[in-house]
Amino acid sequence: MHRTPRPRLRGPATALAAFALLGGVLTTGATAQAAPRADEQLTDLVNPFIGTQNEGNTYPGASVPFGMVQLSPDTGHNTGYDYGENHIRGFSTVHLSGVGCGLGGDLPALPTTGDITQTDYTKYAAEFSHDDEKASPGYYKVGLKTGIDAELTASRRTGVQRYTFPATDKANVLLNAGQSLHRTLSSEVEILDSRTVRTAITGSGFCQDTKPYTLYTVTRFDRPFTTSGTWNGDTVTEGSRKSSAGGARNGAWLRFDTTKDRTVEATTALSYVDARGAALNLRAEGGRSFDRVEHAAQQAWEERLEGVQAQGGSDQLRRTFYSSLYRSFLAPNIGSDVDGRYTGWDQKTHVAKGFTYYQNWSLWDTYRTQAQLLSLLAPRESRDMALSVLRIDAESGWLPKWGYGTVETNIMTGDPVTPFLTNAYQQGLLKGYEEEAYRALKKNADGVPPADSAPVGREANVQYLKDGFAPYIKGRQHAKPGDSDYDHGASATLEYALSDAMLGEMARDLGHDADAERYTERAQNYRKIFDPSTGFFRARDTSGAFTGPADPARSEGFHEGTSWQYQWLVPQDLPGMVGLIGGKDAANQRLDSFFAYDKLLTDPAKTAREVWVNGPYAYYNADKYNPQNEPDLIAPYTYLSTGQPWKTTDVVHAALTLFTDTPTGMTGNDDLGTMSAWMVLSAIGVFPVQPGTDTWGLSTPAFERVDIRLDRRYYPRGSLTVSAPGTSATDRYIQSARLDGTAQSRTYLTTDDIRSARSLSFTVGDEPSDWGTSASDAPPALG
């Protein structure tokens, strides 16, 4: 059927000026082409300093993909490193990329010279300059003003340090067991022999106090120290071999003579199980020189990055893209030792048989982007990650919400574990574990954890199941540490309903028809908090009355957002949501207002930075799109469901300008790769618009061609090529699409499409077309 072509929105010259995004980030014309060189190392394109300034909260130090160790400098920022600081307190072993609160920072080590006169790392911190600092995947180096060079690298369970001292007989390495980024409850340090130091560090805290966990370390130097000692509080004791403390400062110092041999190397192995585990990890992965470990780390990263080969685009875009891809592989992290043992959430020792156990679960963030990216690019690890989450349920009695190490923190709200696990199911990662996963998810969806357990789960589930909404109870006392769904009843309702929809799809696939009907009906509970008098979602109190300001830009009861931001978080039923607010025309008018679309067309980069973004933690962003926080990550793709898919490209490409290759080049906290994965997927042009399902929305790629290597165990074709020849600042609108040569009018793919196809190709032009504008072209509602 013939459709009326969409009108030209602006002339080519105006479009070129409008979308010459941030120094040519998305420009792919002849003068900006950056075809890969035959000898190009993709790791050379990665800048680990991106996001280390303006509260991106990333770290520049050394790690390997999903490694247990993240050896990185701490400068005084609560999450570790801030580019604006100029003193390093130590190089510590544990960091998480882009978290919003301090955690980790265990065992900061620092090289010094002279006598040991200070035991507080805020006082003995060493000054440095960025001129003497560099980093690449798996490697970090800095020249300290004390005349010492420090280099860092890592393996899966060890971190390796190399210090080059001036010629002196008082070259020291300080191992600080009593200070970290979180609250240290107790620490023990023991010098085992003339080369080896063992510690046990018990800590707590992430945004709020949590149950404690213990990290065990063993550090082995490449040569004997000439003398050593410990400190406890302010007291430094030469010759002491043991020291323990509660919350006081505590550590060991090791001295070397570097008058002839100026370098000292040390390998630190970690274990979350016990001292034996740390020793086994050191035996398995230690014993190699710094250079050999660094080379292996670089090769591990090169292999990961080679899985996505992007062609076209400016040099800046390629650097930003591969830096984002790098950060997407930093977490979750290995939690099991080389013998398979790990500490479960019941605080007992278990053995992972047939899989690697992972930990660190920022699920409220990662279920929207990173989980899906990893299911494509690292399905074997993604399988093990999903199995690890199931082990948490089996061993502690409940699924996680935000897990750090061996404990639940209860940070954030809603029910993020459901779309995380249903995504694993839909991507084929739970073969043989489908019913186990379903039982755990059903228990989670229909119940509430008991009072004597750490998790809060669906805290407001009793009221939600009874009334169809989670009530907003302002000022309610928290029964457990962490966040409370009652503080954010409106957004919790939307997230519960989203999860119900995803679980309903899984139930239907597995033949649990009665459950499927029940969950699908509950997925419509988003309607229970829609206020027809305002045309927006609003929180309800325990009596069912709407509460908080009627102005949706000042609404209450939404976690890190307003009703404006949350109105589009109904991916399970966007047609229903569109109907509530008056149909597609009304929805498009509201979307255009939300994205400041007229301003965006005039100056996209300025709109992104001055209208959308109002500061690193300005989450309650009135009535505009907030691209730096999770509730709005899917929002640009809403246009796919309102018949104007070209506007998705306009908004996405404007948001991509917020990602640059500078320390301020991260928009918001990275949240364990969430924002980075958004950038990668949006630049490729394939995005998970219904998290927890097998649906991928389409927009114009930022590159002319991207070749994606896929694991044949899960994707039999072994690869997918996404191409958009000629895509540029002016020619950015999809005119047509073809999947393996067959016309593709739908604005989405399924995972089965990706499994069966080798190529997705777009024809682009300088004006919007009627591609994807039919109602049948939009991603379908669930159920």
mmCIF file of C-alpha atoms in Angstrom, residues 23 31 114 125 144 253 337 361 372 433 493 574 596 608 611 657 774-775 780:
data_model
loop_
_atom_site.group_PDB
_atom_site.id
_atom_site.type_symbol
_atom_site.label_atom_id
_atom_site.label_comp_id
_atom_site.label_asym_id
_atom_site.label_seq_id
_atom_site.Cartn_x
_atom_site.Cartn_y
_atom_site.Cartn_z
ATOM 1 C CA GLY A 23 33.891 17.962 16.333
ATOM 2 C CA THR A 31 37.401 13.773 4.855
ATOM 3 C CA GLY A 114 62.712 7.250 53.573
ATOM 4 C CA ALA A 125 49.623 10.443 49.545
ATOM 5 C CA LEU A 144 55.061 10.242 41.196
ATOM 6 C CA TRP A 253 55.563 -1.891 55.253
ATOM 7 C CA ASP A 337 38.715 -19.053 42.978
ATOM 8 C CA TRP A 361 25.089 -7.016 40.230
ATOM 9 C CA GLN A 372 21.738 -7.638 26.254
ATOM 10 C CA TYR A 433 17.873 -24.362 33.721
ATOM 11 C CA THR A 493 4.669 0.065 40.183
ATOM 12 C CA LEU A 574 3.458 1.265 24.353
ATOM 13 C CA ALA A 596 12.968 19.654 22.899
ATOM 14 C CA ALA A 608 21.928 17.668 24.727
ATOM 15 C CA VAL A 611 18.533 21.386 27.868
ATOM 16 C CA THR A 657 27.380 13.620 21.276
ATOM 17 C CA SER A 774 3.020 1.602 9.486
ATOM 18 C CA ALA A 775 1.402 0.442 12.707
ATOM 19 C CA PRO A 780 4.520 -5.370 19.260
#
